[in-house]
mmCIF file of C-alpha atoms in Angstrom:
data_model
loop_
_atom_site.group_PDB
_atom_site.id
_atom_site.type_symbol
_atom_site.label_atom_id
_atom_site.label_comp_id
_atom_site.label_asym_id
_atom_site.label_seq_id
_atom_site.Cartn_x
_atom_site.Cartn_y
_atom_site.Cartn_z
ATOM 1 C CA UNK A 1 -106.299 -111.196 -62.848
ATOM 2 C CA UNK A 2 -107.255 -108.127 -61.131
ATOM 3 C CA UNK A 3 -107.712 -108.157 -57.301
ATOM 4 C CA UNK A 4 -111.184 -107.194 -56.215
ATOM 5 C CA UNK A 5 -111.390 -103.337 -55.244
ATOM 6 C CA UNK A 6 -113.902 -101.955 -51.725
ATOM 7 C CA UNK A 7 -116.022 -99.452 -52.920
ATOM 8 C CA UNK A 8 -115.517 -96.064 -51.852
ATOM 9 C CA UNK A 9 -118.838 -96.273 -49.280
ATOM 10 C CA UNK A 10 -117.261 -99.383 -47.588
ATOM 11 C CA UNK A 11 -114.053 -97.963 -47.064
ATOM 12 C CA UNK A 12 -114.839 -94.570 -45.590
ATOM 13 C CA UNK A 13 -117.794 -96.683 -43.344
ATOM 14 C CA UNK A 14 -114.803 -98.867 -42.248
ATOM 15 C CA UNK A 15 -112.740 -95.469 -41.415
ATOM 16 C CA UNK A 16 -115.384 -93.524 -39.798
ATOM 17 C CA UNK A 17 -117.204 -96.304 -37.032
ATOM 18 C CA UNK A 18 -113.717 -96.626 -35.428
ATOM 19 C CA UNK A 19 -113.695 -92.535 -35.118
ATOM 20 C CA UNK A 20 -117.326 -92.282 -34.077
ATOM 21 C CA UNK A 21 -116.508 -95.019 -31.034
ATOM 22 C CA UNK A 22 -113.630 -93.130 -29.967
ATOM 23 C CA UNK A 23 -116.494 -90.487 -29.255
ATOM 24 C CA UNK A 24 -118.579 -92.660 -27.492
ATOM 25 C CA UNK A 25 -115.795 -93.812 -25.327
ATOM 26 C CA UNK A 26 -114.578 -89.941 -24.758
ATOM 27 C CA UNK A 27 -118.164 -88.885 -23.834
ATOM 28 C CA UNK A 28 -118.711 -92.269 -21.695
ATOM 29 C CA UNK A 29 -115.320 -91.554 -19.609
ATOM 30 C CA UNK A 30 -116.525 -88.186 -19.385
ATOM 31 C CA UNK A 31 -119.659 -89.296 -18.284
ATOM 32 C CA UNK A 32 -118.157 -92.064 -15.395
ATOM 33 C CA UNK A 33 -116.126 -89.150 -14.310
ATOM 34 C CA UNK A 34 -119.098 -86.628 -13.584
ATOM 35 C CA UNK A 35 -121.185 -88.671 -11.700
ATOM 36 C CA UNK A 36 -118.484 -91.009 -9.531
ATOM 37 C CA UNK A 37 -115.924 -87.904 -8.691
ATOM 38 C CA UNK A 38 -116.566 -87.817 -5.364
ATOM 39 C CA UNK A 39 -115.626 -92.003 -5.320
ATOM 40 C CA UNK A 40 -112.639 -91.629 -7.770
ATOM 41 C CA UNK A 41 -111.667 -88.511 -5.398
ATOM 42 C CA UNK A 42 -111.847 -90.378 -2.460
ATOM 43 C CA UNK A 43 -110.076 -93.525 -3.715
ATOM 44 C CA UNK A 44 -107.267 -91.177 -5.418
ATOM 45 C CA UNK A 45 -107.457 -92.280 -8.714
ATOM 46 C CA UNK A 46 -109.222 -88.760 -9.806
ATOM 47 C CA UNK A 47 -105.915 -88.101 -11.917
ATOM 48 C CA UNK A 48 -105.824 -91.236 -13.666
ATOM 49 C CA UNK A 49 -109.310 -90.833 -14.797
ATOM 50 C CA UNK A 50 -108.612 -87.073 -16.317
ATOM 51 C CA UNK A 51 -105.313 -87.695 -17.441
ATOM 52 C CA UNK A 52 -107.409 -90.712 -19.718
ATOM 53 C CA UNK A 53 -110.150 -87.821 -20.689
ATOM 54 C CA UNK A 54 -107.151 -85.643 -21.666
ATOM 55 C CA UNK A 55 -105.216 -88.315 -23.961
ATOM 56 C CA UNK A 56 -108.659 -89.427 -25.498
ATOM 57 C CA UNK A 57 -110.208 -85.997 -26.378
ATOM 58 C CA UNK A 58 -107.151 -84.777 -28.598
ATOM 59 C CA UNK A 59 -106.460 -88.193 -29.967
ATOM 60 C CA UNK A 60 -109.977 -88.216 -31.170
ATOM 61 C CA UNK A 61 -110.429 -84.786 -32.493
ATOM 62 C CA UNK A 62 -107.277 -85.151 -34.438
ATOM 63 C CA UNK A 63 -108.081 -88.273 -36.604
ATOM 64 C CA UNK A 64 -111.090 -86.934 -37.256
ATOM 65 C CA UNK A 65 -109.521 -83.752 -38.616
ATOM 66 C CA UNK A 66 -106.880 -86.282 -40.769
ATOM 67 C CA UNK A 67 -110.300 -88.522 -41.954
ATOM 68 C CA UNK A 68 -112.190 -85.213 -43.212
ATOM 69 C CA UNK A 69 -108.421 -84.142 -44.787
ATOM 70 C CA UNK A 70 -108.421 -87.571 -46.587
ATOM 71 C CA UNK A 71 -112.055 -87.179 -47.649
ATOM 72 C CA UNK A 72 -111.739 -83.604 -49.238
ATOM 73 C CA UNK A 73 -108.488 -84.565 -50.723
ATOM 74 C CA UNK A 74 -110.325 -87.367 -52.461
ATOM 75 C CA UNK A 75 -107.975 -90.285 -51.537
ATOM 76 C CA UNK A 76 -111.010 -91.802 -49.211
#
């Protein structure tokens, strides 16, 4: 009996909403930073918040580089 198999569509939508949240969440840090900095400045956690912005920009750039890979490649 053969297992069912996710179409191609489902699987790269399953792939991709993860990558496009990781955006929202980058540009919505981003966002909290701009308008609070004098507050985060003030209650010295300034260099939490950017250290965040700087782990989350790179981390999201690069797996959408590896999805696109994967999708030219043909194995998503």
């Amino acid at each position: 009996m053969n297992p069912p198999k996710m179409s191609p569509a489902v699987l790269r939508l399953l792939v991709i909403f993860p990558n496009v949240l990781s955006y929202i969440l980058l540009i919505g840090v981003i966002i909290y930073i701009t308008t609070n900095f004098s507050g985060l400045k003030a209650a010295e956690v300034l260099n939490f918040w950017l250290i965040l912005a700087a782990v989350l920009g790179p981390m999201a750039i690069y797996t959408t580089y590896s999805i696109v890979k994967r999708i030219r490649a043909g194995v998503l």
